[in-house]
Structures are given as structure tokens and as C-alpha cells.
XYZ file of C-alpha atoms in Angstrom:
631
model
C 38.680 23.296 -20.746
C 37.928 19.561 -20.894
C 41.585 18.814 -20.192
C 41.529 21.227 -17.258
C 38.393 19.607 -15.847
C 39.983 16.181 -16.105
C 43.069 17.417 -14.263
C 40.889 19.132 -11.684
C 38.773 16.069 -11.044
C 41.804 13.793 -10.949
C 43.429 16.057 -8.367
C 40.231 16.431 -6.369
C 39.636 12.696 -6.456
C 43.066 12.008 -5.068
C 42.522 14.496 -2.279
C 38.827 13.985 -1.607
C 37.765 10.688 -3.189
C 34.460 12.201 -4.264
C 34.882 14.251 -7.421
C 31.995 12.249 -8.843
C 29.499 12.289 -5.990
C 25.914 11.134 -5.576
C 23.004 13.094 -7.060
C 22.960 16.638 -5.675
C 20.710 17.554 -2.824
C 19.436 20.893 -1.651
C 18.576 22.483 1.576
C 19.232 19.656 3.514
C 0.270 32.238 12.529
C -2.416 31.315 14.373
C -4.425 33.298 16.814
C -1.779 35.961 17.030
C -1.186 39.506 15.895
C -1.866 40.405 12.323
C -4.264 37.579 11.454
C -5.441 34.092 12.238
C -4.876 30.538 11.045
C -5.795 26.951 11.809
C -4.863 25.784 15.303
C -1.132 25.535 15.926
C 0.523 22.167 15.736
C 1.470 20.772 19.120
C 5.087 21.175 20.123
C 5.065 17.633 21.444
C 4.616 16.086 18.005
C 8.178 14.843 17.671
C 11.697 16.121 17.152
C 13.319 17.782 14.177
C 14.888 14.475 13.186
C 11.469 13.525 11.832
C 11.032 16.657 9.713
C 11.871 16.376 6.016
C 13.139 19.547 4.360
C 12.042 19.708 0.704
C 14.728 19.468 -1.960
C 14.958 21.731 -5.026
C 13.236 19.785 -7.782
C 15.577 20.795 -10.618
C 18.957 21.081 -8.923
C 20.587 18.407 -11.109
C 20.132 20.747 -14.061
C 22.860 22.894 -12.501
C 24.786 20.689 -10.061
C 26.840 17.598 -10.903
C 28.353 16.811 -7.479
C 26.534 17.587 -4.233
C 29.512 16.910 -1.965
C 31.707 19.310 -3.888
C 28.862 21.834 -3.692
C 29.088 21.747 0.116
C 32.891 22.117 -0.043
C 32.455 25.182 -2.236
C 29.689 26.563 -0.035
C 31.560 26.260 3.252
C 34.659 27.820 1.692
C 32.717 30.779 0.320
C 30.749 31.293 3.531
C 33.822 31.562 5.781
C 36.224 33.259 3.336
C 37.222 36.809 4.281
C 38.317 37.362 0.691
C 34.656 37.533 -0.377
C 34.092 41.105 0.813
C 35.240 44.029 -1.337
C 37.810 44.892 1.329
C 39.223 41.357 1.347
C 38.396 41.179 5.041
C 34.661 40.511 5.269
C 33.052 37.081 5.026
C 29.445 35.947 5.290
C 30.631 34.435 8.559
C 31.720 37.857 9.832
C 28.073 38.362 10.832
C 27.209 34.678 11.385
C 30.152 33.263 13.351
C 28.495 32.724 16.735
C 25.874 29.953 16.735
C 25.135 31.245 13.248
C 24.546 34.777 14.552
C 26.619 37.718 15.866
C 27.271 38.761 19.445
C 29.766 41.617 19.041
C 29.130 44.705 21.166
C 31.103 47.600 19.642
C 30.125 49.552 16.523
C 26.972 47.439 16.237
C 24.319 50.184 16.326
C 22.255 51.787 13.584
C 19.300 54.140 13.913
C 17.340 55.519 10.943
C 15.231 57.760 13.181
C 17.595 59.467 15.624
C 21.256 60.480 16.016
C 23.596 57.904 17.496
C 27.226 57.773 18.554
C 29.741 56.220 16.157
C 31.701 53.270 17.527
C 29.503 53.002 20.626
C 30.104 50.001 22.864
C 26.978 48.307 24.170
C 26.772 47.561 27.882
C 24.215 45.772 30.023
C 22.771 49.139 31.039
C 21.720 49.833 27.431
C 19.184 46.992 27.535
C 16.330 46.676 27.060
C 16.075 49.451 24.469
C 12.553 50.155 25.756
C 13.030 50.273 29.522
C 10.146 50.568 31.985
C 10.081 51.503 35.657
C 8.218 48.234 36.219
C 9.209 45.581 33.658
C 6.033 43.688 34.567
C 3.751 46.550 33.524
C 3.710 47.930 29.970
C 1.873 51.042 31.221
C 4.502 51.987 33.794
C 6.870 54.949 33.393
C 9.139 54.728 30.356
C 12.708 55.234 31.537
C 14.297 54.871 28.118
C 13.021 54.338 24.579
C 15.690 53.963 21.951
C 14.900 53.622 18.251
C 18.378 52.164 17.693
C 18.905 48.664 16.318
C 21.683 46.307 17.383
C 22.784 44.970 14.000
C 26.096 43.803 12.586
C 29.136 45.779 11.548
C 29.599 45.517 7.769
C 31.969 47.504 5.518
C 33.172 51.090 5.286
C 31.226 53.308 2.898
C 33.384 53.172 -0.225
C 32.908 53.520 -3.969
C 33.826 50.619 -6.242
C 36.495 51.494 -8.829
C 37.285 48.092 -10.337
C 38.780 44.687 -9.672
C 41.186 42.157 -11.124
C 41.283 38.384 -11.268
C 42.806 37.007 -8.082
C 43.260 40.447 -6.453
C 43.426 40.544 -2.662
C 40.615 43.119 -2.607
C 38.604 45.328 -4.916
C 39.808 48.771 -5.900
C 37.834 51.553 -4.277
C 37.997 54.667 -2.146
C 36.347 56.131 0.914
C 33.169 58.176 0.714
C 32.095 60.688 3.350
C 29.539 59.056 5.622
C 26.609 60.159 7.770
C 27.173 61.249 11.408
C 26.363 57.871 12.987
C 29.235 56.299 11.080
C 31.616 59.260 11.047
C 33.179 61.565 13.618
C 35.652 64.333 12.906
C 35.739 63.271 9.268
C 36.804 59.703 10.152
C 34.501 56.809 9.267
C 33.676 53.563 11.037
C 32.097 50.517 9.425
C 28.421 50.761 8.561
C 25.924 48.625 10.493
C 22.953 46.603 9.289
C 19.475 47.981 10.091
C 18.274 44.781 11.814
C 19.684 42.193 14.196
C 21.444 39.265 12.519
C 19.352 36.057 12.444
C 21.111 32.742 12.868
C 21.819 30.659 9.762
C 21.635 27.465 11.829
C 18.296 25.781 11.086
C 17.459 28.488 8.522
C 16.948 25.610 6.068
C 13.526 24.874 7.583
C 12.064 28.247 6.534
C 10.074 28.813 3.368
C 11.371 32.409 3.215
C 14.310 34.062 4.941
C 15.424 37.437 6.328
C 13.367 39.034 9.096
C 11.028 40.580 6.516
C 10.815 37.472 4.311
C 12.258 39.100 1.193
C 14.462 36.061 0.450
C 12.108 34.124 -1.780
C 11.535 30.395 -1.889
C 12.236 30.663 -5.640
C 15.887 31.375 -6.451
C 16.289 33.266 -9.714
C 20.067 33.201 -9.836
C 21.296 36.642 -8.790
C 19.011 38.448 -6.301
C 16.916 37.477 -3.256
C 13.599 38.512 -4.769
C 12.261 35.446 -6.539
C 9.803 35.969 -9.374
C 9.843 39.736 -8.731
C 13.155 39.548 -10.614
C 12.218 38.412 -14.135
C 15.632 38.964 -15.719
C 17.826 36.310 -17.313
C 20.399 35.942 -14.542
C 22.481 33.158 -16.074
C 24.005 32.248 -19.411
C 24.087 28.622 -20.581
C 26.186 26.983 -23.290
C 23.991 25.324 -25.896
C 24.847 24.323 -29.463
C 28.099 26.233 -29.373
C 26.397 29.460 -28.273
C 25.917 31.253 -24.975
C 22.235 31.814 -24.385
C 20.502 33.857 -21.669
C 18.531 31.789 -19.165
C 15.874 32.653 -16.620
C 16.724 30.672 -13.502
C 13.901 29.295 -11.346
C 14.869 26.892 -8.560
C 12.237 26.029 -5.959
C 12.741 25.313 -2.247
C 15.736 27.635 -2.268
C 15.188 30.584 0.064
C 18.669 30.012 1.479
C 20.186 30.590 -1.963
C 18.036 33.703 -2.358
C 19.226 34.961 1.018
C 22.888 34.167 0.355
C 23.231 36.422 -2.684
C 21.875 39.543 -0.968
C 24.749 40.679 1.305
C 27.490 40.217 -1.316
C 26.370 43.270 -3.316
C 25.087 45.280 -0.335
C 27.123 48.463 0.101
C 26.448 48.218 3.861
C 27.259 44.556 4.425
C 30.047 43.295 2.142
C 30.508 45.411 -0.988
C 31.943 48.699 -2.158
C 29.130 50.720 -3.715
C 28.594 49.700 -7.344
C 30.127 46.200 -7.321
C 28.219 43.647 -9.403
C 28.100 39.858 -9.383
C 30.167 39.369 -12.564
C 32.850 41.609 -11.024
C 32.776 39.480 -7.876
C 33.229 36.370 -10.006
C 36.118 37.935 -11.895
C 38.140 38.382 -8.697
C 37.020 35.344 -6.726
C 37.330 32.529 -9.262
C 41.086 32.913 -9.502
C 41.600 32.928 -5.728
C 42.741 30.033 -3.578
C 39.913 29.437 -1.092
C 40.450 30.760 2.444
C 43.999 31.759 1.515
C 44.429 33.967 4.615
C 42.782 31.628 7.107
C 43.895 28.432 8.819
C 41.759 25.336 8.251
C 41.798 22.483 10.770
C 43.142 19.216 9.398
C 40.062 17.498 10.803
C 37.546 20.041 9.518
C 34.457 17.964 8.781
C 34.113 19.312 5.227
C 37.405 20.959 4.275
C 39.973 18.943 6.213
C 41.092 16.701 3.341
C 41.708 19.793 1.210
C 43.439 21.860 3.905
C 46.912 23.183 3.171
C 49.209 21.117 5.423
C 51.967 23.740 5.207
C 50.043 26.927 5.771
C 46.671 28.585 5.419
C 43.643 27.954 3.255
C 43.030 25.064 0.917
C 46.018 23.473 -0.756
C 47.097 24.249 -4.312
C 45.992 23.623 -7.032
C 42.535 24.250 -5.587
C 40.970 27.527 -6.721
C 37.374 28.661 -6.672
C 37.188 27.999 -10.390
C 38.345 24.420 -9.815
C 35.676 23.926 -7.132
C 33.001 25.401 -9.394
C 34.046 23.095 -12.219
C 33.910 20.084 -9.934
C 30.489 20.999 -8.491
C 28.519 22.400 -11.438
C 27.407 21.139 -14.805
C 29.893 22.131 -17.572
C 27.324 23.984 -19.660
C 27.328 26.706 -16.983
C 31.097 27.372 -17.064
C 32.829 25.744 -20.060
C 32.207 28.266 -22.858
C 35.083 30.339 -24.240
C 32.688 33.111 -25.270
C 32.492 36.218 -23.117
C 29.678 38.547 -22.105
C 29.012 41.954 -20.529
C 27.252 42.818 -17.254
C 23.891 42.022 -18.852
C 24.892 38.729 -20.466
C 25.233 40.161 -23.992
C 28.215 39.270 -26.175
C 31.271 41.275 -25.098
C 34.867 40.793 -23.948
C 34.235 41.715 -20.285
C 33.424 38.514 -18.409
C 33.763 34.774 -18.815
C 30.692 32.592 -18.563
C 31.773 31.397 -15.108
C 32.251 34.983 -13.927
C 28.783 35.999 -15.099
C 27.200 32.916 -13.462
C 29.075 33.341 -10.179
C 25.961 34.484 -8.295
C 24.208 31.260 -9.317
C 27.174 29.216 -8.115
C 27.483 31.206 -4.884
C 23.820 30.991 -3.919
C 23.426 27.275 -4.519
C 26.741 26.419 -2.855
C 26.114 28.461 0.303
C 22.608 26.997 0.449
C 24.026 23.479 0.293
C 26.439 24.233 3.143
C 23.878 26.013 5.331
C 21.495 23.106 4.793
C 23.932 20.906 6.726
C 23.602 23.245 9.731
C 20.556 21.629 11.303
C 20.673 21.241 15.082
C 18.380 18.355 15.977
C 20.213 16.940 18.984
C 19.165 18.714 22.194
C 17.497 17.736 25.489
C 14.143 19.003 24.191
C 14.280 16.664 21.208
C 15.399 13.738 23.331
C 12.318 14.371 25.455
C 10.044 14.672 22.427
C 11.439 11.384 21.109
C 10.502 9.593 24.304
C 13.278 10.095 26.880
C 11.256 11.357 29.851
C 14.355 12.041 31.973
C 15.780 14.495 29.391
C 14.010 17.440 31.078
C 14.218 18.429 34.741
C 11.129 19.282 36.770
C 11.720 23.008 36.238
C 12.309 22.558 32.502
C 9.178 20.451 32.171
C 7.191 23.127 34.017
C 8.524 25.641 31.514
C 7.567 23.336 28.646
C 4.029 23.093 29.946
C 3.838 26.882 30.261
C 5.283 27.330 26.771
C 2.674 25.127 25.123
C -0.090 26.025 27.587
C -0.931 29.141 29.558
C 1.837 31.315 28.069
C 0.607 30.589 24.530
C 4.095 30.551 22.992
C 3.159 27.863 20.460
C 0.927 30.369 18.671
C 4.153 31.483 16.953
C 6.677 28.789 17.925
C 5.096 25.419 17.243
C 5.928 22.035 15.737
C 9.341 20.399 15.822
C 10.845 23.494 14.177
C 9.584 25.668 17.109
C 8.613 28.264 14.494
C 6.024 29.015 11.850
C 6.593 30.076 8.263
C 8.482 26.818 7.784
C 8.083 24.436 4.856
C 5.799 22.207 6.892
C 3.726 25.176 8.078
C 3.279 26.596 4.570
C 2.281 23.149 3.302
C -0.362 23.076 6.035
C -1.887 26.571 5.851
C -0.647 28.202 2.644
C 1.194 31.477 2.104
C -1.402 33.739 3.720
C -3.799 33.396 6.626
C -6.733 35.353 7.989
C -10.030 36.683 6.742
C -10.304 38.195 3.231
C -9.118 41.828 3.114
C -7.443 41.316 6.492
C -4.691 38.838 5.795
C -1.112 38.423 6.859
C 1.684 36.209 5.617
C 1.834 32.842 7.352
C 4.599 32.833 9.964
C 4.897 36.635 10.222
C 3.698 38.457 13.331
C 3.464 41.892 14.906
C 4.430 41.428 18.530
C 4.813 45.020 19.738
C 8.627 45.101 19.870
C 8.604 48.446 18.025
C 5.804 50.573 16.553
C 4.590 49.185 13.225
C 5.483 52.463 11.505
C 9.081 52.331 12.721
C 9.972 49.321 10.575
C 7.439 47.972 8.074
C 9.112 44.547 7.995
C 7.107 42.207 5.785
C 4.963 45.180 4.753
C 7.904 46.904 3.052
C 9.250 46.813 -0.492
C 12.344 45.100 -1.870
C 15.234 46.645 -3.795
C 13.299 46.184 -7.040
C 10.472 48.334 -5.713
C 8.096 45.368 -5.339
C 5.970 44.465 -2.321
C 7.506 41.748 -0.152
C 4.302 40.457 1.419
C 2.269 37.782 -0.345
C -0.828 39.099 1.430
C -0.234 42.639 0.183
C 0.368 41.379 -3.335
C -3.040 39.722 -3.151
C -4.924 42.515 -1.424
C -3.566 45.949 -0.530
C -6.247 46.278 2.167
C -4.102 43.961 4.298
C -1.549 46.734 4.923
C -2.874 47.435 8.405
C -2.218 43.846 9.470
C 0.969 43.221 7.452
C 2.910 46.384 8.262
C 5.319 45.852 11.133
C 5.214 42.042 10.988
C 8.352 39.899 11.146
C 9.255 36.271 10.667
C 8.742 33.947 13.610
C 12.234 32.675 14.554
C 13.013 29.289 16.030
C 13.880 28.992 19.721
C 16.559 26.402 18.971
C 19.955 27.510 20.343
C 18.336 30.791 21.417
C 20.590 30.654 24.466
C 23.475 31.781 22.221
C 21.829 34.087 19.687
C 21.312 37.260 21.726
C 20.637 40.117 21.495
C 17.014 39.319 20.676
C 14.195 40.423 18.352
C 14.532 42.103 14.977
C 15.918 45.249 16.604
C 18.278 43.418 18.980
C 16.663 45.340 21.810
C 16.702 42.668 24.548
C 19.969 41.333 25.965
C 18.757 38.304 27.910
C 16.125 35.615 27.768
C 14.823 36.958 31.076
C 14.146 40.309 29.375
C 12.409 38.516 26.512
C 10.138 36.665 28.936
C 9.375 39.925 30.789
C 8.388 41.472 27.444
C 5.882 38.729 26.664
C 4.599 38.587 30.239
C 3.563 42.257 30.099
C 1.969 41.810 26.659
C 4.493 43.664 24.499
C 5.458 47.326 24.440
C 3.718 49.079 21.548
C 0.051 48.125 21.490
C 0.172 45.336 18.925
C -2.955 43.859 17.418
C -3.701 41.516 20.297
C -4.787 37.924 20.119
C -3.982 34.582 21.652
C -0.255 35.175 21.205
C 0.126 38.711 22.592
C -1.697 39.382 25.818
C -0.819 40.238 29.399
C 0.321 36.995 31.033
C 1.332 38.234 34.493
C 3.815 35.393 34.884
C 5.288 34.816 38.318
C 9.034 34.851 38.889
C 8.869 31.053 39.169
C 7.059 30.867 35.848
C 9.622 33.098 34.160
C 12.565 31.096 35.464
C 10.917 27.894 34.242
C 10.338 29.323 30.747
C 13.972 30.435 30.459
C 15.162 27.032 31.660
C 12.935 25.347 29.106
C 14.158 27.463 26.180
C 17.727 26.483 26.984
C 16.777 22.813 26.525
C 16.586 23.563 22.782
C 20.366 24.136 22.712
C 22.328 21.520 20.815
C 25.665 20.671 22.460
C 27.216 20.390 19.009
C 26.435 24.095 18.557
C 27.536 24.881 22.113
C 30.973 23.349 21.460
C 31.134 23.939 17.663
C 31.334 20.259 16.868
C 30.687 19.026 13.335
C 28.815 20.149 11.315
C 29.247 23.446 13.188
C 33.060 23.470 13.037
C 34.780 26.172 10.976
C 37.975 27.724 9.610
C 39.857 30.508 11.346
C 38.195 33.921 11.210
C 38.966 37.473 12.282
C 36.175 39.987 12.840
C 36.329 43.767 13.426
C 35.284 44.722 16.946
C 35.188 48.503 16.787
C 37.518 51.327 15.863
C 40.568 52.652 17.692
C 40.063 55.947 19.543
C 43.113 58.096 20.285
C 41.070 59.639 23.106
C 37.435 59.090 24.112
C 35.244 59.811 21.102
C 38.169 60.729 18.824
C 38.659 58.208 16.034
C 42.168 57.413 14.830
C 42.437 57.603 11.028
C 44.275 55.055 8.897
C 47.520 56.165 7.251
C 49.541 54.939 4.296
C 46.805 54.546 1.666
C 45.250 57.752 0.354
C 42.185 55.833 -0.890
C 41.205 55.013 2.684
C 42.259 58.179 4.499
C 38.727 58.589 5.886
C 38.673 55.122 7.504
C 39.372 54.537 11.180
C 42.025 52.154 12.452
C 40.294 49.011 13.719
C 40.485 46.491 16.516
C 40.154 42.850 15.495
C 39.269 39.662 17.372
C 40.347 36.222 16.257
C 38.508 32.914 16.211
C 40.793 29.901 15.979
C 40.005 27.149 13.491
C 37.839 24.393 14.944
C 37.792 20.822 13.679
C 35.071 18.206 13.825
C 35.730 17.467 17.501
C 34.803 20.999 18.535
C 36.037 23.353 21.251
C 36.911 22.466 24.815
C 35.034 25.539 26.060
C 31.351 26.284 25.327
C 30.201 29.352 23.433
C 29.712 32.504 25.420
C 26.210 33.947 25.662
C 25.548 37.614 24.900
C 24.758 38.270 28.548
C 28.068 36.682 29.578
C 29.887 38.855 27.036
C 28.339 41.995 28.542
C 29.403 40.843 32.017
C 32.897 39.718 30.995
C 32.186 36.125 31.998
C 34.435 33.633 30.249
C 37.477 35.802 29.568
C 39.465 33.335 31.682
C 39.204 30.776 28.876
C 36.071 29.101 30.193
C 34.077 30.353 27.182
C 34.693 30.502 23.445
C 34.261 33.647 21.316
C 34.886 36.169 24.064
C 36.025 38.730 21.464
C 39.294 39.115 23.384
C 41.356 36.617 21.379
C 44.080 38.090 19.168
C 43.731 38.056 15.389
C 46.651 36.316 13.681
C 45.616 37.208 10.136
C 45.703 41.013 9.835
């Protein structure tokens, strides 16, 4: 193993010149519904460039090379080999300004029947449609309980895997009506809209409901609610179980969730050691082209084909990035870390490696270069008269800073938690800081932060302290940032609004479902001029590096599924040739070309433009009409 590490580092050094890198680094409300807090920080207090994101305090215990950690993280994030089907990456739901703007087979609905493989159109939005969008009491024309989420994987059972296999072994399972028609299945869809991973590093907790804890325990998102020993460490010639506890790491907690989700990326029953068994032997991004000038991966790119060049494997990257005592033992363990012949140490610890690596990569995705931040840093000409009017509305009469304040334009961030603590509000009537009920859906329809995690534990810090807070916690969701919101539609946790204009209408009428009202949620009666100014202002938080996918927002090639093939309207065409997947529909795929550090010539398409077909002439990127060259 020592000889292999020396060869690995020698090879990496020749290709990268940083096998031995610097010390590792980590990840780079008030007056509103559901509780109160100290007065919001002013939005004019400076740009994000001045905000320090706390580092994990004990990362060097695990990581030996922070630059290699980012290389590993970006590879894992974009690699389609990561999903059980060998076709689904983390990026499959986070490819577009860190979010997802696909329109077909993107619906789920836990409360009502819905059509498999439906294609969203502009006429489907908003999900709660009123005769008068200015008046929440006007006639309801449409009220859908559907959610616009992200297409994940087919419902399949896990049967096994092998080192370096192209995919896991598994077989189709019959699915529920929303994901099956005539006995043919489509991909399952997540129950909430996909949040952007760009700027997620500023948040103390992640996911809409906050279940991704600030404390990473090595294998699940749930922090100290998971008290198991989720790693094994080599010490004194023995493999010993270890309880992992890494602070300031909600991104790592979030990253490990989808990989074992039987909706998002995994066949039902796949475990982290089994993921490690297959992945460690693979060549990173083997199916996908990598730009020679990729800002992170370019020096490792295969000059004669796809992926990273041999001899790079995921095991080699792990060995270069992590301390040897977490991968160098020759002893083997079982699924629970007990002595056995099933898994190597590196395979068992793969969740630890995956979470910290993806966190390191996502922590580079901070967009702090936008007209708004130029203005906040002193360039008065950075905003037009209309944009400045919108800014004044945002931080004034409209009250938007009750939930979207400070340089982060959000609450529930590291700086916010340091200021107010984990919970806010009067005793017995608390809510979690940064989580709000805004009236997007009834509180009973989705408990959000008031729900429980997969371990059966309460998510909310307020509920853990006092169960009497349920009335204020149920139905609350994390306050998102407005940065790059121009590109992250559809909006809200249910994806129920297609445009920023619809979002502004929603807030102007004071929400839709009688939220607990306060300074943040009230009838504003904004004029059309006011609304246009607010939309113009929100677009000033767009970073041109995100708009054109310039470094650090460049990426490898990717193909994403964009709905199933129908032989006639509503009739799904079944796959043939593999009896294991006879229940799966044939799919359409869209390709995204690899983008290097210099970015695209065309800007990203907005969700509204996608619905209208604007940009299919090549004037926009990610139109979902580009051919896939991989599958």
C-alpha cells in the first residue's frame, strides 16, 4: 500500500504538481411567520466577499491534501457512474446554476393522482392560480398539490455490485400510478423542488427542511441523531470503529443523503460500503468528456478520450486526499464495521470520503461577483434607477429583508446563527432560526422543518427543545438566498411558481394559505411599477460567472433524462433487451457539453424562457434540446 501511494503521488505530482498541498480547508427570522428574532441585519452592510465561512475545526484529522479533495469532490459530483444505474450523478439534479430546470417527468404528488411523464407548460403555473393574482381571496381557478421536483431513478431493487462495474445489479419493481402507466415505469421524482448548491456553503443547515446537520457524522445527513460508528480507523495494527463528528459541515451531511435514496440515485437496498466497492475501482468520469481547461480537472483530463486519464482511479484520488489511517489497512469488515471479508477499509469509509470531498468542491461555488455586490461595495453606478428603486422596496416597504438579509440575502446562515442562535421566539412558541412559514402551501401538506428524519428523530431544534412549538414549526422551510434566483426557477419548496413576476405577485397579496402573519407576510398591494422594480433588483444578484458557467462554475460533460418516450400520447414505450428492466420506459436524453474555465458563449436559459422555447436558436445554454453523445 505504501508503494502504491508513492506511485500514486508521484504520478499525481507530475500531472497536477500538488499531491502534497496546503492544509485542508472546508466549506470554503425576524418578525416573520413562525416566530420572532432580533432586528434583521441591513442588506446594505457589504458584499459576500466580506463574509467568512467557518472551516471544520478537525478536518486535518481526515484530510491530507485540500486541493486533491476538491479534485475528488468535483469528479464525484459530476460523475454519472455514481448512481446505481450508472447514469445518474449528483449533477443530474444540480446542473443548471446549481439547480434543475427540466420540464418533463418532474412532478410528484403525495396527496392526489398525477399523470406519469407529464410535461410542464406555462399554463400549469402558478400551481395555486387565482382569478385576480393581486387578491388572495379571489376565486381559485386551480389548486394543485403537485410538486415540481427532480427526476431521479427508476424504482428498482438492489441485487449486488462488483468492483469497477458499470452499474449495480438490480431489477425493476412495480411502481405506483404516478410513475407507471400500462405496467411501464418512468423515473421517480423528488417530493420537493431542487435547491441550488451554489452558495449553499453559507448555510448552517441544508435541505429545505434543514435535516442536513451542521455536524457531519460520516454516513448520513442527520448529525448527532445518528450516534453510530460510521468509520473505521487503522490504529496499532487494528481496525477500530470511530464515531465521526465534524463541525461546520452541513454540505457533507447533505451530500451523503441522495446516494442511498431509492428515489434519487440508488436501487432500493444499496448501502455505502457497496457504493465504495464499485466506485473506488472506477476511472473518474469515464463516460464523460472533460475540458482541457477545466478549472479543477483540466490537468488530469484524458487527452485522448473521456474522463480523467489513467492511472487515475477513485481509489488513487482518495489515497492522495485522505490520511492513510482511513484507507491503508489490509483488514476487511462487514456492513457494520465488524471483522469480515466483505469490504475493504476504504470501501467502508467511502461515505466519509464522499461527503467531505463533495463539500470541499461545493464550497468553491460561491457567487460573490454581481451588480448588487458591486453596489454594496461602493460602486453607485452598478444599479440602474429601476434596480435601485427595487432595492429600496426590498429592504423597505416590501419587508423582504425579514427573511433575506445580510450579504448572504438569507437567514439560517452561519453568520445569522452566530448572531441569534439556533432558535428564536418566545418560550413555548419558538421556531428554528432561518425557517419560515410563508403560505406557499398549507402547513399540514408538508411539515418541512416540523417533520422527522429517516431515523425517526425530530428535525427541528425548536421541537427538540419544546414540543409545544409544533404549531409554529410545522410547515416552515429554509430561507433561500436570492443570489442567481434569475436562473433557479421554478420557485419555492414545491416549485409552484414559474417566474419571478409570479413570486412577487404571491408576496404582494400576502401569501396563499393563511400563514401566521407578521412583518414578513402581509398584504403589500404593490403597484405594477413596484413589482417590475423588485424583479429587476433581484436579477442584480446574478453573477455573470454563473450566467456563462465560467470558473469555478465550469463542468464536465453531462447527459440528463428529459422524460420517457411515448409510442402514442400517454402510452409509454417499454425497454427491450434486458429482462431485469422490462418495466422501464425508453427515455429521451439531453446533453450538456463540457465547459472549461472560460465559460459558455451563450448565457444560461431561465425557466420561463425554457417554457416559452426562447433560446433554442443557440442564444441560450441548457435548452434541453442538445443531443446526448454518451448514451
